[in-house]
Coordinates of C-alpha atoms and ligand atoms in Angstrom, one line a residue:
M336 CA -22.4 105.4 101.8
R337 CA -20.9 102.4 100.1
I338 CA -17.4 101.3 100.7
R339 CA -15.5 98.7 98.8
V340 CA -12.0 97.3 99.6
L341 CA -10.2 97.0 96.3
G342 CA -7.0 96.0 97.9
S343 CA -6.0 95.1 101.5
A344 CA -2.3 94.2 101.6
G345 CA 0.7 96.3 102.5
G346 CA 3.4 97.4 100.1
G347 CA 4.4 94.6 97.7
G348 CA 1.0 92.8 98.0
F349 CA 0.5 89.2 99.1
P350 CA 2.4 87.3 97.9
Q351 CA 5.2 89.7 97.2
W352 CA 7.2 89.0 94.0
N353 CA 10.6 88.7 95.7
C354 CA 9.6 87.4 99.1
G355 CA 10.3 83.9 100.3
C356 CA 8.9 84.3 103.8
R357 CA 6.8 81.6 105.4
S358 CA 3.5 83.2 104.4
C359 CA 4.4 84.1 100.8
S360 CA 6.0 80.6 100.2
G361 CA 3.0 78.9 101.8
L362 CA 0.5 80.8 99.6
R363 CA 2.4 79.9 96.5
A364 CA 2.6 76.3 97.4
G365 CA -1.1 76.1 98.4
S366 CA -0.2 74.9 101.9
L367 CA -1.4 78.1 103.7
Q368 CA -5.0 78.8 104.6
A369 CA -5.0 82.3 103.2
V370 CA -6.1 84.4 100.3
A371 CA -3.9 86.5 97.9
R372 CA -4.3 90.3 98.3
T373 CA -3.5 93.3 96.2
Q374 CA -2.1 96.5 97.7
T375 CA -4.3 98.6 99.9
Q376 CA -7.0 100.6 98.1
L377 CA -10.4 101.8 99.1
A378 CA -13.2 103.2 97.1
F379 CA -16.3 104.9 98.5
S380 CA -19.5 106.3 97.0
P381 CA -21.8 108.8 98.8
D382 CA -24.7 108.0 96.5
G383 CA -24.0 104.7 94.7
Q384 CA -23.2 106.5 91.5
V385 CA -20.1 108.8 92.0
W386 CA -17.0 107.1 93.5
F387 CA -14.0 108.5 95.3
L388 CA -10.7 106.6 95.7
L389 CA -8.8 106.6 99.0
G390 CA -5.2 106.4 98.1
A391 CA -3.9 105.4 94.7
S392 CA -2.3 102.0 95.0
P393 CA 0.4 100.6 92.7
D394 CA -2.3 98.0 91.7
L395 CA -4.9 100.6 90.8
R396 CA -5.5 99.7 87.2
S397 CA -6.2 96.1 87.8
Q398 CA -8.3 97.0 90.8
I399 CA -10.5 99.3 88.7
L400 CA -10.9 96.7 86.0
A401 CA -12.0 94.1 88.6
T402 CA -14.8 96.5 89.9
P403 CA -17.8 96.8 87.5
Q404 CA -19.1 99.9 89.5
L405 CA -16.0 101.8 88.4
A406 CA -16.4 101.1 84.6
P407 CA -17.1 104.0 82.2
P408 CA -20.9 104.9 81.9
A409 CA -22.6 102.7 79.2
G410 CA -23.0 104.4 75.8
E411 CA -20.5 107.2 76.4
P412 CA -17.2 107.4 74.5
T413 CA -15.2 108.5 77.5
G414 CA -15.9 109.0 81.2
S415 CA -15.6 107.4 84.6
P416 CA -17.7 107.4 87.8
I417 CA -14.4 108.2 89.7
A418 CA -14.7 111.8 90.7
G419 CA -11.6 112.2 92.9
V420 CA -8.8 110.7 94.9
F421 CA -8.0 111.5 98.6
L422 CA -4.3 111.0 99.5
T423 CA -3.3 110.1 103.1
S424 CA 0.4 110.6 102.5
A425 CA 3.1 110.8 99.8
D426 CA 4.2 107.2 100.3
V427 CA 4.8 105.2 97.2
D428 CA 1.9 102.8 98.2
S429 CA -0.4 105.8 98.4
V430 CA 0.5 107.8 95.2
M431 CA 2.0 105.5 92.6
G432 CA -1.5 104.6 91.2
L433 CA -2.0 108.2 90.1
L434 CA 0.1 107.3 87.1
H435 CA -2.6 104.7 86.2
L436 CA -5.1 107.6 86.0
R437 CA -3.0 109.6 83.4
E438 CA -5.3 109.0 80.4
F439 CA -6.4 112.6 79.9
H440 CA -9.1 112.5 82.5
S441 CA -9.9 115.3 84.9
F442 CA -10.7 114.6 88.6
F443 CA -10.2 116.2 92.0
L444 CA -7.1 115.3 93.9
F445 CA -7.1 115.9 97.7
G446 CA -3.9 116.2 99.7
T447 CA -2.1 118.4 102.2
P448 CA -0.1 121.3 100.9
S449 CA 3.1 119.3 101.7
V450 CA 2.0 116.2 99.8
Q451 CA 1.1 118.5 96.9
R452 CA 4.6 120.0 97.0
V453 CA 6.2 116.6 97.1
L454 CA 4.3 115.5 94.0
K455 CA 4.6 118.7 92.1
A456 CA 8.1 120.0 93.0
E457 CA 10.3 116.9 93.1
N458 CA 8.4 114.3 91.1
R459 CA 7.7 115.8 87.7
I460 CA 6.5 112.4 86.4
F461 CA 3.1 113.3 88.0
D462 CA 2.8 116.2 85.6
V463 CA 1.2 113.7 83.3
L464 CA -2.0 114.2 85.3
H465 CA -2.1 117.8 84.1
R466 CA -2.5 116.9 80.4
A467 CA -6.3 116.5 80.9
D468 CA -8.5 119.4 79.8
P469 CA -9.4 120.7 82.2
P470 CA -6.4 119.5 84.2
V471 CA -6.7 117.5 87.4
Q472 CA -7.8 119.9 90.1
W473 CA -5.9 119.9 93.5
Q474 CA -7.9 120.5 96.6
T475 CA -6.2 121.2 100.0
L476 CA -6.6 118.9 103.0
S477 CA -5.9 120.8 106.2
P478 CA -5.5 118.7 109.4
G479 CA -8.4 119.4 111.7
A480 CA -10.5 121.4 109.2
R481 CA -13.8 119.9 108.0
L482 CA -14.1 119.9 104.3
A483 CA -17.7 119.9 103.0
C484 CA -18.0 118.2 99.6
R485 CA -21.0 119.1 97.4
F486 CA -22.1 117.8 94.0
G487 CA -23.4 120.4 91.6
E488 CA -23.0 124.2 91.4
D489 CA -25.1 125.4 94.3
P490 CA -22.8 126.4 97.2
S491 CA -25.8 126.7 99.6
A492 CA -26.9 123.1 99.0
P493 CA -26.2 120.7 101.9
P494 CA -22.9 118.8 101.5
S495 CA -23.0 115.3 100.0
F496 CA -20.4 114.3 102.6
I497 CA -17.8 115.9 105.0
C498 CA -14.2 114.9 105.1
T499 CA -12.1 115.6 108.2
P500 CA -8.3 115.0 107.9
V501 CA -6.6 114.1 111.2
S502 CA -2.8 114.5 111.5
L503 CA -1.1 111.3 112.6
G504 CA 2.4 112.8 112.9
G505 CA 4.9 110.4 111.3
D506 CA 7.5 111.0 108.7
Y507 CA 7.7 111.8 105.0
P508 CA 8.9 109.1 102.7
D509 CA 12.6 108.4 102.2
F510 CA 12.6 109.4 98.6
I511 CA 12.2 113.1 99.4
S512 CA 15.3 115.2 99.4
G513 CA 16.7 116.6 102.7
E514 CA 16.3 120.1 101.4
L515 CA 12.6 119.8 100.8
R516 CA 12.0 117.7 103.9
R517 CA 13.4 120.5 106.1
T518 CA 10.7 122.8 104.9
L519 CA 7.7 120.5 105.4
P520 CA 5.6 120.6 108.6
A521 CA 5.4 117.3 110.3
Q522 CA 1.6 117.5 110.8
E523 CA 1.0 117.3 107.0
A524 CA 3.0 114.0 106.5
V525 CA 0.5 111.3 107.4
L526 CA -3.3 111.6 107.8
A527 CA -6.3 109.6 108.9
L528 CA -9.3 110.6 106.9
R529 CA -12.8 110.6 108.5
F530 CA -15.9 110.8 106.2
E531 CA -19.4 111.7 107.5
Q532 CA -22.8 111.5 105.9
G533 CA -26.2 111.4 107.6
G534 CA -24.8 110.6 111.0
K535 CA -22.7 107.7 109.7
T536 CA -18.9 107.9 109.7
F537 CA -16.0 105.9 108.6
C538 CA -12.3 106.4 109.1
F539 CA -9.3 105.4 106.9
A540 CA -5.9 105.1 108.6
P541 CA -3.7 102.7 106.7
G542 CA -0.5 104.0 108.4
V543 CA -0.7 104.7 112.2
P544 CA 2.6 105.8 113.7
E545 CA 3.2 105.3 117.4
S546 CA 2.4 108.8 118.5
S547 CA -1.2 109.2 117.3
G548 CA -3.7 109.4 120.1
E549 CA -5.8 111.8 117.9
G550 CA -6.0 109.1 115.2
I551 CA -7.1 106.4 117.6
K552 CA -9.7 108.8 119.0
A553 CA -11.0 109.6 115.4
A554 CA -11.2 105.9 114.7
A555 CA -12.9 104.8 117.9
S556 CA -15.7 107.4 117.4
S557 CA -16.4 106.2 113.9
S558 CA -19.1 103.7 112.8
V559 CA -16.4 101.8 110.8
A560 CA -12.6 102.2 111.0
F561 CA -10.0 100.8 108.6
L562 CA -6.8 100.7 110.6
D563 CA -3.1 100.0 110.1
G564 CA -2.7 96.2 110.1
T565 CA 0.8 96.2 108.6
F566 CA 2.8 94.3 111.2
W567 CA 2.0 91.9 114.0
S568 CA 5.3 92.6 116.0
D569 CA 7.8 95.4 116.1
D570 CA 10.7 93.3 114.9
E571 CA 8.8 91.3 112.3
L572 CA 10.9 92.4 109.3
I573 CA 14.2 91.7 111.2
Q574 CA 12.9 88.2 112.4
T575 CA 11.8 87.2 108.9
G576 CA 15.0 88.5 107.3
R577 CA 13.1 91.0 105.2
G578 CA 14.6 94.2 106.5
H579 CA 16.6 96.0 109.2
K580 CA 13.9 98.5 110.5
T581 CA 11.4 97.9 113.2
A582 CA 7.7 98.5 112.6
R583 CA 7.7 101.7 114.6
E584 CA 10.8 103.0 112.7
M585 CA 8.7 102.5 109.5
G586 CA 5.7 104.5 110.9
H587 CA 3.5 101.5 111.8
L588 CA 2.3 100.7 115.3
P589 CA 2.5 96.9 115.6
L590 CA -0.7 95.0 116.4
S591 CA 0.6 93.0 119.3
G592 CA 2.0 94.0 122.7
R593 CA 0.7 95.9 125.7
D594 CA 0.8 99.2 123.8
G595 CA 0.0 97.7 120.4
L596 CA -2.9 98.7 118.2
L597 CA -5.2 95.8 119.3
A598 CA -4.9 97.0 122.9
Q599 CA -5.6 100.7 122.1
L600 CA -9.2 100.3 120.9
P601 CA -11.7 99.0 123.5
K602 CA -13.2 95.7 122.6
D603 CA -16.7 96.9 123.5
S604 CA -16.5 100.1 121.4
E605 CA -19.4 100.6 118.9
C606 CA -16.9 101.0 116.1
R607 CA -16.5 98.2 113.6
K608 CA -12.7 97.8 113.5
I609 CA -11.2 96.4 110.3
L610 CA -7.4 95.9 109.7
I611 CA -6.0 96.9 106.3
H612 CA -2.6 97.4 104.7
I613 CA -1.5 94.0 106.0
N614 CA 2.1 93.2 105.2
N615 CA 2.9 89.8 103.6
T616 CA 5.0 88.9 106.7
N617 CA 2.1 89.4 109.1
P618 CA 1.0 86.0 110.6
I619 CA -2.6 87.1 110.8
L620 CA -2.9 86.4 107.1
D621 CA -2.7 82.7 107.9
E622 CA -6.3 81.9 108.9
N623 CA -5.1 78.9 111.1
S624 CA -2.6 81.0 113.1
D625 CA -2.8 81.9 116.7
E626 CA -2.3 85.5 115.7
H627 CA -5.3 85.4 113.4
R628 CA -7.5 84.0 116.2
V629 CA -6.2 86.5 118.8
T630 CA -7.0 89.4 116.4
R631 CA -10.6 88.1 115.8
D632 CA -11.0 87.6 119.6
A633 CA -10.0 91.2 120.2
G634 CA -12.9 92.3 118.1
F635 CA -11.1 93.1 114.9
E636 CA -11.9 92.1 111.3
I637 CA -9.3 91.5 108.7
A638 CA -9.9 93.2 105.4
Y639 CA -9.9 91.2 102.1
D640 CA -10.1 92.3 98.5
G641 CA -13.7 92.7 97.4
M642 CA -15.0 93.4 100.9
D643 CA -18.2 95.5 100.7
I644 CA -19.7 97.7 103.4
T645 CA -22.9 99.8 103.3
L646 CA -23.4 102.5 105.9
Ligands
ZN1020 ZN1 6.4 87.4 102.3

């Protein structure tokens, strides 16, 4: 499997257009030892030819253009190596990029029944995806159920890879009406996705709410885990004047603290632990900060745009 990080920042990117926090200002001024990042987006390929997107970030169009492997096949008038998109939630950061894929192209779209309802029932703008002929084909992700993905027509052929969605609990996004929200089961709101091929596994969990022992277990038992690096501390947005909610209230376990994410994965685990979805206020983005050093000392890597991994 090949995995490429197309974007590694949280919502808003780094720097964020309207943010004057220490990190964004420092990056603009050139006084911070840090690199700019687009909003979180992963792509993976089971065979080096066909690619799947994990999430659909608001920066997706420019991320595809920056990635030669995702260009249309040479000599063909239309086409794309992108075969499908796996959605971990209905958050704006996770689905907005679908609108960049509206150019009359068919692909598979994987999401829980609830995420499908959110996009189909209350957000008719996503109907633009169904103009393709054949239209975009939805596939259902059921938490805990292994989904075998095969290329070609032979249903008896061994799967190319297996995807196992793991429910992380959490909440549905604020933009959903109360009426719809009341009918949606909590276990379909936020997923970690685990992909397996030939004994190798990787896990993608850009949003880890506090109550997600299952998600931590799925990550720790993977060869590589991309994990929620959104916030360093619980009150980070309040302290930086960027918001009124805590990290936990926003569905993100902070990195620091006795019960923070860094403390939840054993340092000596075989798993390669990579933080992603890093908010622009997070001090780990400053490569000279104590928080950056503590994170690396705890055995975690910090994702950057263009990071490549082969499993
Ligand atoms: Zn900022």
